[in-house]
Coordinates of C-alpha atoms and ligand atoms in Angstrom, one line a residue:
Chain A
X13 CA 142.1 5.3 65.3
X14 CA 143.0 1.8 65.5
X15 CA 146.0 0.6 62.5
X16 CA 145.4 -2.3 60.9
X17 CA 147.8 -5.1 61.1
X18 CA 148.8 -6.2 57.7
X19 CA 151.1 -9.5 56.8
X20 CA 152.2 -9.8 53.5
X21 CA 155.8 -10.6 51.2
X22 CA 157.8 -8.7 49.5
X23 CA 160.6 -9.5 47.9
X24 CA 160.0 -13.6 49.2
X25 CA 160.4 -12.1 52.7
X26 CA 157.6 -12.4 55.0
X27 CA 156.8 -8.2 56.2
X28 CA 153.9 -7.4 58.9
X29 CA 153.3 -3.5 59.0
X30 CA 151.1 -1.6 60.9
X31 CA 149.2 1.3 58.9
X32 CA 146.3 3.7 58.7
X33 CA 143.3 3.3 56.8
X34 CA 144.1 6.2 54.3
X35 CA 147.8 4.9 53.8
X36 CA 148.5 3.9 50.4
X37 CA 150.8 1.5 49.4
X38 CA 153.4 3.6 47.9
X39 CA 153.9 5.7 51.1
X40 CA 154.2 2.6 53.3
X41 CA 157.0 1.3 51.7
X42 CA 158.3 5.0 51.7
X43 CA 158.4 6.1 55.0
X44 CA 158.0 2.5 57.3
X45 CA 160.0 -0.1 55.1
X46 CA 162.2 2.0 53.7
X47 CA 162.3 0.8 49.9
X48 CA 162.6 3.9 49.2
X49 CA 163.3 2.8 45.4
X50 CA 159.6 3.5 44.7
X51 CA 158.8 6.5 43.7
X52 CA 156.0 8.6 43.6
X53 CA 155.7 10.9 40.3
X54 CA 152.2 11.8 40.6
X55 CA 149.8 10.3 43.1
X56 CA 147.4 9.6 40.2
X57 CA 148.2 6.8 38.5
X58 CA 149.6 8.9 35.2
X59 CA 153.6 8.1 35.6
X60 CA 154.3 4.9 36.7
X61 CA 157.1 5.3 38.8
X62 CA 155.8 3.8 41.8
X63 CA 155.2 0.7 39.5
X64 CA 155.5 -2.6 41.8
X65 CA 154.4 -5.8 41.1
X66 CA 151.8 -7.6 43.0
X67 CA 151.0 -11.9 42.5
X68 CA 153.1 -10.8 39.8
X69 CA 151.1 -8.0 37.9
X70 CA 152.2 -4.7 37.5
X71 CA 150.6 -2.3 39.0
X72 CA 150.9 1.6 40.3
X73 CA 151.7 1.1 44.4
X74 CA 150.0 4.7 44.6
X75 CA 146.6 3.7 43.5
X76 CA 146.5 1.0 46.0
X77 CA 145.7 1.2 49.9
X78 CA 148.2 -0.3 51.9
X79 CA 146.1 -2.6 53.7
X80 CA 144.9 -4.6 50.3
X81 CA 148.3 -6.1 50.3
X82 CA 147.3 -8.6 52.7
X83 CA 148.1 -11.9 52.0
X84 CA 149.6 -10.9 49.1
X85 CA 153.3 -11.1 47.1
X86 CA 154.7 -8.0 46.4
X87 CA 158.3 -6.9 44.3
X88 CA 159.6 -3.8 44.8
X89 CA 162.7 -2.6 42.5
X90 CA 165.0 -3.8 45.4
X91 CA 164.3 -7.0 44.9
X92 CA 165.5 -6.9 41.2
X93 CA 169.6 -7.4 41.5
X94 CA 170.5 -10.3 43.3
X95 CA 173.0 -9.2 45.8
X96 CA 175.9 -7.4 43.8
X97 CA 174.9 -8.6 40.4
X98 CA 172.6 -6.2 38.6
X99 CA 169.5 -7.7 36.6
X100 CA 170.4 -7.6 32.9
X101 CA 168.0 -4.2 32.6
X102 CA 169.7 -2.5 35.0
X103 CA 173.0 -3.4 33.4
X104 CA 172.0 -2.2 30.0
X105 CA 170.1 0.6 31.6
X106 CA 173.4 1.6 32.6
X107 CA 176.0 1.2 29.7
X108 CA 173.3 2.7 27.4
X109 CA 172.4 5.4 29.5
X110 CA 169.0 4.8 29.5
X111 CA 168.5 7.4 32.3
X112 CA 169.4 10.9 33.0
X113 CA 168.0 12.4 36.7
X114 CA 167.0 8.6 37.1
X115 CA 163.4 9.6 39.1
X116 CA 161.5 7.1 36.2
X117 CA 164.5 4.5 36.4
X118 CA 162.7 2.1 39.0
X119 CA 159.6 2.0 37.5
X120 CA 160.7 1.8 34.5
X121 CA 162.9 -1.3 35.2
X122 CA 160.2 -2.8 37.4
X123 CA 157.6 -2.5 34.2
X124 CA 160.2 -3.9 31.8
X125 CA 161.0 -7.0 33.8
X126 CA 157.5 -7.8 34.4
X127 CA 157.1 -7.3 29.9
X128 CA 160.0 -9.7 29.6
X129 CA 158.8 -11.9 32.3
X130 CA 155.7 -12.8 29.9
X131 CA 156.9 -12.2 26.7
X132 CA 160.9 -12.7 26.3
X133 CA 160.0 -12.0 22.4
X134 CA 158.0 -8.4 21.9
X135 CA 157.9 -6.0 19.0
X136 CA 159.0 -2.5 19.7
X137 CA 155.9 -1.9 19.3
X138 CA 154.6 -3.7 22.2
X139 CA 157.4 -2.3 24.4
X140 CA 156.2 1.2 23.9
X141 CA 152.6 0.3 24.5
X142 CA 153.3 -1.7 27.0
X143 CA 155.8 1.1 28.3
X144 CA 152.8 3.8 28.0
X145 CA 152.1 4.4 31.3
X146 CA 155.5 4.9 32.6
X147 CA 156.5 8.7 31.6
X148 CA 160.0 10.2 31.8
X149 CA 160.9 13.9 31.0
X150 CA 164.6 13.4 30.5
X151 CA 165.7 10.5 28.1
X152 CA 163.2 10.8 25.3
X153 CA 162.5 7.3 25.3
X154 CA 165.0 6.1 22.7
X155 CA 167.6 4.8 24.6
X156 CA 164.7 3.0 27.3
X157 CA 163.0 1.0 24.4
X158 CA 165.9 0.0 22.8
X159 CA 167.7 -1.1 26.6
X160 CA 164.8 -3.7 26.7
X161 CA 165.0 -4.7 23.3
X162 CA 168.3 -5.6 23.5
X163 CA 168.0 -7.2 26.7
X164 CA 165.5 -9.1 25.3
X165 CA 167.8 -10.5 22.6
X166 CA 170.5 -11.0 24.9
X167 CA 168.0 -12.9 27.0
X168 CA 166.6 -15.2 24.4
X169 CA 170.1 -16.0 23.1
X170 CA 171.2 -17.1 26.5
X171 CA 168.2 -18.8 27.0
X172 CA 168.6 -21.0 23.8
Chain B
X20 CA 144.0 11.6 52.1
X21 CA 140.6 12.2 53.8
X22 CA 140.3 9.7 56.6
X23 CA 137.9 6.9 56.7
X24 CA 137.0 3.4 58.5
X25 CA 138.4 0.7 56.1
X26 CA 135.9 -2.5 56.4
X27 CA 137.4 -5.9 54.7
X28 CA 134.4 -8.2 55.1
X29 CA 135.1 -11.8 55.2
X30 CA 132.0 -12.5 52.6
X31 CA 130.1 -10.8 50.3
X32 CA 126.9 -11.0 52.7
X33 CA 128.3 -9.0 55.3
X34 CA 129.6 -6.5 52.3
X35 CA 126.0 -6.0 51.5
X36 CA 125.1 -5.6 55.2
X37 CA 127.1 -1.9 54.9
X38 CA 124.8 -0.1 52.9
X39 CA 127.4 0.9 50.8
X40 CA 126.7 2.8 47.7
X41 CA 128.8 3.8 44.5
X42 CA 128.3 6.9 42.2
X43 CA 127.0 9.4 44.7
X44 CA 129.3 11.9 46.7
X45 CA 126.7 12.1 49.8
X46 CA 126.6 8.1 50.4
X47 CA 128.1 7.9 53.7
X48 CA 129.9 4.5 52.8
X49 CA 131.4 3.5 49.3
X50 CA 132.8 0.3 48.0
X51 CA 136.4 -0.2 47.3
X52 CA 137.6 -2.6 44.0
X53 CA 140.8 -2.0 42.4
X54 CA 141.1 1.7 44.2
X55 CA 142.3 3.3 40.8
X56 CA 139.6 5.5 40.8
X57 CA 138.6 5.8 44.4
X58 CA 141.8 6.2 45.7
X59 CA 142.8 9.3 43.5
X60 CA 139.1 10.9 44.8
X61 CA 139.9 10.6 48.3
X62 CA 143.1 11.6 48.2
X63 CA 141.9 15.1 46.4
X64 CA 139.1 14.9 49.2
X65 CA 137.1 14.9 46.5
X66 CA 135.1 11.8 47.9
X67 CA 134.5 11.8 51.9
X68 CA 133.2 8.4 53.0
X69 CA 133.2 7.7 56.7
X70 CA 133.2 4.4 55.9
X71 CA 135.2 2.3 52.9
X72 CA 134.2 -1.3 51.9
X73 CA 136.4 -3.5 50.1
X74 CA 135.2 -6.1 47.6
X75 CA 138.7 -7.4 47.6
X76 CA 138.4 -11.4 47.5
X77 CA 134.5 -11.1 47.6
X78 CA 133.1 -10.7 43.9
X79 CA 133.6 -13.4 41.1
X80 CA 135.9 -12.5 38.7
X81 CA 135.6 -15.1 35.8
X82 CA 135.3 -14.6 32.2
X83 CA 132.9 -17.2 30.7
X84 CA 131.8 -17.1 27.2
X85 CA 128.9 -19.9 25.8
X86 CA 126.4 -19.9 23.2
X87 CA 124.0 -17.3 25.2
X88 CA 127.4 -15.1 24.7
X89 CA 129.7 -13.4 27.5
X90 CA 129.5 -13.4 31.2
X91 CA 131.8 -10.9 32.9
X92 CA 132.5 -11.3 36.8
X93 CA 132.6 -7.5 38.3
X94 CA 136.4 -8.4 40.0
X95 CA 137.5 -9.1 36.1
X96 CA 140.4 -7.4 35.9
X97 CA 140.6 -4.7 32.4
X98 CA 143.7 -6.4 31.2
X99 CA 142.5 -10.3 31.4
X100 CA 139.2 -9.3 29.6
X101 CA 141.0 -7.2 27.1
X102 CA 143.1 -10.5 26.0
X103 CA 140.8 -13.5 26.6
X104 CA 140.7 -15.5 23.6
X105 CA 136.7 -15.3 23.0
X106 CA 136.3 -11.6 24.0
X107 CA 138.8 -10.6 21.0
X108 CA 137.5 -13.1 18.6
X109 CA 133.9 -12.9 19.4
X110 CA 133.4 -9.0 20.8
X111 CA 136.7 -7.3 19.1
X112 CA 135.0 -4.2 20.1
X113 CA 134.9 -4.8 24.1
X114 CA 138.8 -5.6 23.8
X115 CA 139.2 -2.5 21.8
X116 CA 137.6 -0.2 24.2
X117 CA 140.0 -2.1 27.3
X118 CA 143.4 -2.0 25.1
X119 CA 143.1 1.8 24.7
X120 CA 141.8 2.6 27.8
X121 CA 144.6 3.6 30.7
X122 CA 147.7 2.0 31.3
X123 CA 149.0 -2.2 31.5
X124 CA 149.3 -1.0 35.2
X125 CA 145.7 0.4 35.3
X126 CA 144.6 -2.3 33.4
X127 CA 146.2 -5.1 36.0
X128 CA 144.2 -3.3 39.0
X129 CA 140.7 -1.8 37.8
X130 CA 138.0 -4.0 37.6
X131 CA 134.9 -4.4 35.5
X132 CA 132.7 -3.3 38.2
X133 CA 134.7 -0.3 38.7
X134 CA 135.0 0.7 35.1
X135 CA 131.2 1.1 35.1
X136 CA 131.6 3.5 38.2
X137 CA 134.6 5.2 37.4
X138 CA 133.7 9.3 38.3
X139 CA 133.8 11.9 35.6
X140 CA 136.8 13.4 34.6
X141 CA 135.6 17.3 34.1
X142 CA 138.3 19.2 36.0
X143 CA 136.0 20.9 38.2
X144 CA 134.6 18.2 40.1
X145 CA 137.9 16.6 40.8
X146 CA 139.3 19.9 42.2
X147 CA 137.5 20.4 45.3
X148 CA 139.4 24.6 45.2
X149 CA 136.6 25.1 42.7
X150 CA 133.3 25.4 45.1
X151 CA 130.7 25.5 42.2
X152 CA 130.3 21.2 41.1
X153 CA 126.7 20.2 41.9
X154 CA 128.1 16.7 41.3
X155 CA 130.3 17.1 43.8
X156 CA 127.9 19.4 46.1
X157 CA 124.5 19.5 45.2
X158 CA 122.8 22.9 44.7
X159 CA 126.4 24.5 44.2
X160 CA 126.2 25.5 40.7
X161 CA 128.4 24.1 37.6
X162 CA 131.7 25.7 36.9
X163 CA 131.6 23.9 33.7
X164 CA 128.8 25.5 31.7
X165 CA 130.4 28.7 31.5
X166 CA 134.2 27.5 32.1
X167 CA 136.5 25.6 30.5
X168 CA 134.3 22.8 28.6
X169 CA 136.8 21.4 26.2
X170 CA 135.7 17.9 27.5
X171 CA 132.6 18.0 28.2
X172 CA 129.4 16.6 26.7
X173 CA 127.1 17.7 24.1
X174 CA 124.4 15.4 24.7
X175 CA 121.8 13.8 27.7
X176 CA 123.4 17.2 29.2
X177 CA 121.2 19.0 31.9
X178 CA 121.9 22.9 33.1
X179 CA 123.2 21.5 36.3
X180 CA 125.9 19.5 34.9
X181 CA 127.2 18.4 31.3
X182 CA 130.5 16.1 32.5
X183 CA 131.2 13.6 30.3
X184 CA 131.1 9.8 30.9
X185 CA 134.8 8.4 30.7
X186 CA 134.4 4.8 30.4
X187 CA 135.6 3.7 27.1
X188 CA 134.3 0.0 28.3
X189 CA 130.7 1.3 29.1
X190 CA 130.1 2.6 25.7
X191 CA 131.6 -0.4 23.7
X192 CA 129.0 -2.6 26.2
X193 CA 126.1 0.1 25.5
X194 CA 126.5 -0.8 21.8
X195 CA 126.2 -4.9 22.2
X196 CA 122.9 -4.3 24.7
X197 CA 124.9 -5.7 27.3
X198 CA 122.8 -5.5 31.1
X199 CA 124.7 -6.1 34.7
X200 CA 123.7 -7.9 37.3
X201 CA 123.1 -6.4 40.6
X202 CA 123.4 -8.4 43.9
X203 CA 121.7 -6.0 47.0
X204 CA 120.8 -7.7 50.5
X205 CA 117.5 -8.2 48.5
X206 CA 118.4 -10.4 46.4
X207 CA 119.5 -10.0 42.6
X208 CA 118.2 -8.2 39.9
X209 CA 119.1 -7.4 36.5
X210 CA 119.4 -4.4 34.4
X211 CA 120.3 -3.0 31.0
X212 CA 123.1 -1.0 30.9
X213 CA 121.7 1.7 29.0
X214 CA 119.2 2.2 31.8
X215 CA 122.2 1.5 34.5
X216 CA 123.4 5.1 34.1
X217 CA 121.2 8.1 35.0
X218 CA 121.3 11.6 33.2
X219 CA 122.1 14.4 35.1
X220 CA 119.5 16.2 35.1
X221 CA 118.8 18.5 38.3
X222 CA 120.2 15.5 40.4
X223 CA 123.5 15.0 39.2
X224 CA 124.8 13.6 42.2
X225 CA 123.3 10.3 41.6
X226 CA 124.4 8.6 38.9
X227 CA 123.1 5.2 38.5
X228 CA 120.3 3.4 39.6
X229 CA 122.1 1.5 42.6
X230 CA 120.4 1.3 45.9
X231 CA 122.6 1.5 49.1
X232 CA 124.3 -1.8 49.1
X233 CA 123.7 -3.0 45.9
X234 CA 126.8 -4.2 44.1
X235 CA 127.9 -4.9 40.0
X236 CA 128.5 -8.6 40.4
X237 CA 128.4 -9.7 36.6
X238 CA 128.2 -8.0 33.3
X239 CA 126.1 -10.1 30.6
X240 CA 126.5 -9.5 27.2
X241 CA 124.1 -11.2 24.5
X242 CA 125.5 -13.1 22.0
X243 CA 124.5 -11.2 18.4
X244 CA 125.0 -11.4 14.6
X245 CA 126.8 -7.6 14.9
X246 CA 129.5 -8.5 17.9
X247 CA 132.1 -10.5 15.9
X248 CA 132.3 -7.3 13.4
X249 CA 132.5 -5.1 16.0
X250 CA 135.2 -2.1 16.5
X251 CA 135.8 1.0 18.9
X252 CA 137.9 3.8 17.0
X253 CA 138.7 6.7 20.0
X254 CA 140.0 10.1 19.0
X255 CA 142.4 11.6 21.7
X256 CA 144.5 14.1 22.0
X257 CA 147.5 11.7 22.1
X258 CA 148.1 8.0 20.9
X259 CA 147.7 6.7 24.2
X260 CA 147.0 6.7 27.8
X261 CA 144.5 9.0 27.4
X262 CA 140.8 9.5 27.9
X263 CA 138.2 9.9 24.9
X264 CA 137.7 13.3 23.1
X265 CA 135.1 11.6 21.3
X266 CA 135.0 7.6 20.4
X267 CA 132.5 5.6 18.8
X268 CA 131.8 2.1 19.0
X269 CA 129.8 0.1 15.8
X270 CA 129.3 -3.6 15.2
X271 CA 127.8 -5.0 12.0
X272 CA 125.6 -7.4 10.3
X273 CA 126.8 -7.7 6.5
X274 CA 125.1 -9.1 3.9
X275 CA 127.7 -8.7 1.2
X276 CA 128.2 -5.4 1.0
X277 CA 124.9 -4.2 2.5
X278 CA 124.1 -3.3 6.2
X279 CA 121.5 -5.7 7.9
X280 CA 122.2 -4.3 11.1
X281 CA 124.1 -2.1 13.0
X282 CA 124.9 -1.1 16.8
X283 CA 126.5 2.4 16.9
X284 CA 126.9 4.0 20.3
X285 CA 129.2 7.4 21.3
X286 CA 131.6 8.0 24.0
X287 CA 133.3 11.2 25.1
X288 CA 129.8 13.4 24.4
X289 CA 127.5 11.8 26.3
X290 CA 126.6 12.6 30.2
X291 CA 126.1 8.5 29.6
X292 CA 127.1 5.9 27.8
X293 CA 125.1 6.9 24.3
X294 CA 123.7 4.7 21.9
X295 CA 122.0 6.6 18.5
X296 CA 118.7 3.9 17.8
X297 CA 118.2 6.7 14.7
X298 CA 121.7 6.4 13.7
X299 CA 121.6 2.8 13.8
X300 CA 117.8 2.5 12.1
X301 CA 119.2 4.6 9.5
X302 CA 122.2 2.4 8.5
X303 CA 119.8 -1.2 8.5
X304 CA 119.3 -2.0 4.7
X305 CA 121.9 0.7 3.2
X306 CA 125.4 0.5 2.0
X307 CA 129.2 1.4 2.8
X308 CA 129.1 4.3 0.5
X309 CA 130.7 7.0 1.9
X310 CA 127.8 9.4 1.6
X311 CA 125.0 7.2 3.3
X312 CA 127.1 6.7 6.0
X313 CA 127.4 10.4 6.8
X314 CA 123.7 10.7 6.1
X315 CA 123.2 8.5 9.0
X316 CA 125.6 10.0 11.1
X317 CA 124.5 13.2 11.0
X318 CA 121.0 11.6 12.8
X319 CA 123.8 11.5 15.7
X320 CA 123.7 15.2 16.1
X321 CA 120.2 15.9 16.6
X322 CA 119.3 17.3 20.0
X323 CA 123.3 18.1 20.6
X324 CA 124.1 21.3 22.6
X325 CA 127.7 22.7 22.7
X326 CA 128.7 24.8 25.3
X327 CA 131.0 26.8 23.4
X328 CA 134.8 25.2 23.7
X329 CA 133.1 21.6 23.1
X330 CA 131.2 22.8 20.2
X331 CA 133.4 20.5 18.0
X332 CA 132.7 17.5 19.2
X333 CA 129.4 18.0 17.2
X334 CA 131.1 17.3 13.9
X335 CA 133.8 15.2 15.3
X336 CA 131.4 12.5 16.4
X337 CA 129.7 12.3 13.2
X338 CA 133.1 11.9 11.7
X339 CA 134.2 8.9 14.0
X340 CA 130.7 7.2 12.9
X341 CA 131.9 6.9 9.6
X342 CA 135.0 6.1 10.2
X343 CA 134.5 3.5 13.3
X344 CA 131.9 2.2 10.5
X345 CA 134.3 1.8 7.4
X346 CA 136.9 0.3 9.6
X347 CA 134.4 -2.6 11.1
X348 CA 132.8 -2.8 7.4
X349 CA 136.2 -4.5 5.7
X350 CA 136.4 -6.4 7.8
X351 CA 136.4 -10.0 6.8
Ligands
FAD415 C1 146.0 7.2 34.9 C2 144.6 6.6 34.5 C3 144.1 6.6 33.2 C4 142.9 6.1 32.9 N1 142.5 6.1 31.6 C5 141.2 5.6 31.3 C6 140.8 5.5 29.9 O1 141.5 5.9 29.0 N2 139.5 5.0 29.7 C7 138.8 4.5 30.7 O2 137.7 4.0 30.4 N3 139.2 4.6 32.0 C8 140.4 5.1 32.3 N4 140.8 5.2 33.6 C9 139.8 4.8 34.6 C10 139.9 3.4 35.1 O3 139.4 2.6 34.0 C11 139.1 3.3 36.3 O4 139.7 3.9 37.4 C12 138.9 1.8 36.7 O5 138.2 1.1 35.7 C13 138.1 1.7 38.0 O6 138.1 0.4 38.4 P1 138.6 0.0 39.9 O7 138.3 -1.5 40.1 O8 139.9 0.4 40.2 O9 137.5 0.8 40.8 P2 137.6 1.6 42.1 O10 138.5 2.8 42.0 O11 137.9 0.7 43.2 O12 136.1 2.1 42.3 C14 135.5 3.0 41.4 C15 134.0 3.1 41.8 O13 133.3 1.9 41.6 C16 132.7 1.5 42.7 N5 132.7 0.0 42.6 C17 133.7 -0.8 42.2 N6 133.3 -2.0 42.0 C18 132.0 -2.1 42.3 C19 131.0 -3.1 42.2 N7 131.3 -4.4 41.9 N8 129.8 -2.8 42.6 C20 129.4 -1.5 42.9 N9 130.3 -0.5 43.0 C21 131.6 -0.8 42.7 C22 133.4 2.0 43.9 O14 132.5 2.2 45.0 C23 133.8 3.4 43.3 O15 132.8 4.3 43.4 C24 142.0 5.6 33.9 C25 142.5 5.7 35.2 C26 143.8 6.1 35.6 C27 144.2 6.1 37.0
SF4_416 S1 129.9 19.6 34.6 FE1 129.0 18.5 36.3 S2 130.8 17.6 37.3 FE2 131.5 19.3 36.0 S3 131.5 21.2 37.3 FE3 129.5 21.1 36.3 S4 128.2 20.0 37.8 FE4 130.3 19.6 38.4
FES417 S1 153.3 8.0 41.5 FE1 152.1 6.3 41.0 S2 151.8 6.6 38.9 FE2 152.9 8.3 39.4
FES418 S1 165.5 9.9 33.6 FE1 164.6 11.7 34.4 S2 162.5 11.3 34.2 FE2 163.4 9.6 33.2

């Protein structure tokens, strides 16, 4: 069968990819880009670790068919530090050890950013809701939630 | 993933032109939206189109809200409807159902067209191992009715299938008397919502009234004296990210503390969207009391069948009347 040609960004650089029909988005990035950052949990939709953004919404790369990212802007977790220097999130991620086997840690991130991105100011409330559909068996949540609230803080305090 | 020709028309003419259809397993083509459903059934082979349309780009996806009340574009994505400014101040109840429905990431992707669509989540027919689904495959029995049918519904079943309707969105809409508007190579055409969905009964395998090619391109809601004092109270077995064991969504007329009117429809037990007229007939003219309520409720319960593990969802739906009821009622 014939692949579609697809043209698209992702992480501001222009990508064309051939793919099948069938291919989501989650496995092209996989196995032909290699960002392999992504991951996939579940297939489903249920653990957000293949979380990317697309026009800037976040969304679950495995619920989407490769080919629908035509024309459009994608980020991916590798385009989060810039060069060297680690986003704030991965930073605190880090030094509070807001990860354990780290298979969440990307989507996690990618979901935080694109919280803070819209709302440098949320409840904790609103960072577990907003958290919800990103699950992770190891950390118990604790030391995730309060990572972004404190980059949060630290955000809004440099921003000032 | 099963295999299948991906079309991306360049307009929604040559869309139509497909013969696509949505909400039956033997329509050899299917539309596309935001793919949270659809992809998920073709991966589990549980949907095999030859052919896959996408609406991408093609469907209006504006939220407008005037004095006639809300207009709903079918490419509306869950999460912009479930925070624009007039749909929370105007129809709480719609941006209820959306806020505790699925995930922000979910949310971001599905749209209002496939909400209405979204397949049934009884285990059976998304588990193409079992062979009995006569949703899936007609004529092949129902695992359901004599299996595990925790989830399942109590009411509008058939003895060819009793899966429950998941959308939270559908029922919320049910209760306001929205309709949809259907664009087919025909033409246009519109229809209630309550008479978009079809029961089961022995054709299961079609579940709305679509004709091949016929898409959702708008949802219409009314405006109404009840919307403003509207809520949608879901019961589920966690706090969130989690589909219905049994909701219920109510909106209000008060006159002081007296009921003029009241919407009350139920989610979670229904093989549809299902609004309770007696429920609601009972509730015009009578007050908060505790006591009536339940009175009225228990009108929801009439006709209801359990199938042995669901049998709870008999009381637990009267229960969420009252309760979705009381919460709506104090409210200012
Ligand atoms: C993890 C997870 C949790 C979820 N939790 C909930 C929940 O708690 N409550 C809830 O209500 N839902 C829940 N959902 C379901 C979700 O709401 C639906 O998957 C979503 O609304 C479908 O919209 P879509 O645009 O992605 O549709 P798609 O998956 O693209 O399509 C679904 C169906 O609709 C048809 N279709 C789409 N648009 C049109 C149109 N305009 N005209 C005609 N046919 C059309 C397609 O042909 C297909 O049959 C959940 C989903 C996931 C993945
Ligand atoms: S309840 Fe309906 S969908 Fe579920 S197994 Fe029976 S026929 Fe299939
Ligand atoms: S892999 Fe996409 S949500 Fe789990
Ligand atoms: S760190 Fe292991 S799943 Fe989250």
């Amino acid at each position: 069968m014939a692949k579609l040609h697809i043209s698209t960004t992702i992480n501001g650089e222009p990508i064309e990819f051939l793919c099948d029909p069938p291919q989501t988005m989650l496995e092209v990035l996989r196995d032909q880009l290699g960002l392999t950052g992504s991951k996939e949990g579940c297939g489903s939709g249920d653990c957000g670790a293949c979380s990317i953004t697309v026009d800037g919404r976040l969304v679950c790369s495995c619920l989407m068919l490769a080919a629908e990212a035509e024309g459009h802007r994608l980020e991916t977790i590798e385009g989060m530090a810039r060069g060297d220097q680690l986003h704030p999130l991965q930073k605190k991620f880090v030094e509070l050890a807001a990860l354990q086997c780290g298979i969440c840690t990307p989507g996690f991130l990618v979901a935080s950013k694109a919280l803070l991105d819209r709302n440098p100011n949320p409840t904790e409330t609103e960072v577990r809701y907003w958290l919800a559909g990103n699950l992770c068996r190891c950390t118990g949540y604790d030391k995730i939630i309060r990572a972004v609230m404190e980059v949060a803080a630290d955000m809004r305090e440099t921003a000032r | 993933m099963h295999t299948f020709i991906l079309e991306r028309p360049r307009d929604l003419a040559a869309a139509l032109a497909f013969h696509a259809q949505a909400g039956r397993n033997d329509a050899p083509a299917e539309y596309i939206a935001g793919g949270t459903d659809m992809v998920q059934l073709l991966q589990e082979h549980v949907r095999r189109p030859e052919r896959l349309v996408s609406l991408a780009g093609l469907l209006d996806g504006h939220i407008e809200a005037g004095p006639q009340g809300l207009r709903l574009g079918a490419a509306a994505t869950m999460a912009d409807v479930a925070v624009h400014p007039a749909v929370v101040e105007q129809f709480p109840v719609i941006s209820e159902a959306l806020l505790n429905s699925a995930s922000p990431q979910v949310r971001n992707q599905a749209t209002m067209g496939g909400n209405l669509l979204q397949r049934t989540r009884c285990p059976y027919f998304r588990d193409v191992g079992y062979a009995a689904c006569n949703k899936r495959s007609p004529g092949s029995g129902c695992s359901a009715i004599d299996g595990e049918n925790r989830w399942h519904a109590v009411v509008g079943t058939s003895d060819d299938c009793i899966a429950a309707n998941p959308s939270d969105l559908a029922v919320a809409l049910v209760a306001l008397e929205a309709g949809v508007e259907l664009r087919g190579a025909g033409g246009q055409r519109f229809v209630p919502l309550i008479d978009f969905h079809r029961l089961p009964g022995n054709t299961p395998h079609i579940e709305s009234v679509l004709e091949p090619g016929e898409v959702i391109a708008a949802i219409t809601v009314p405006a109404s004296s009840t919307a403003r004092r509207s809520h949608y109270l879901k019961v589920r077995d966690r706090a969130s990210f989690e589909f219905a064991v049994v909701s219920a969504a109510v909106a209000l007329d008060m006159d002081g503390g007296r009921i003029r009117a009241a919407r009350v429809a139920l989610g979670g037990v229904g093989t549809k969207p299902w609004r309770v007229p007696k429920v609601e007939a009972a509730l015009a003219g009578g007050s908060l009391d505790p006591a009536v309520l339940r009175r009225a409720a228990a009108l929801a319960a009439e006709g209801a069948q359990g199938r042995g593990h669901n049998d709870f969802k008999i009381e637990l739906m009267q229960r969420a009347i009252v309760r979705a009821i009381e919460t709506a009622g104090a409210r200012a």
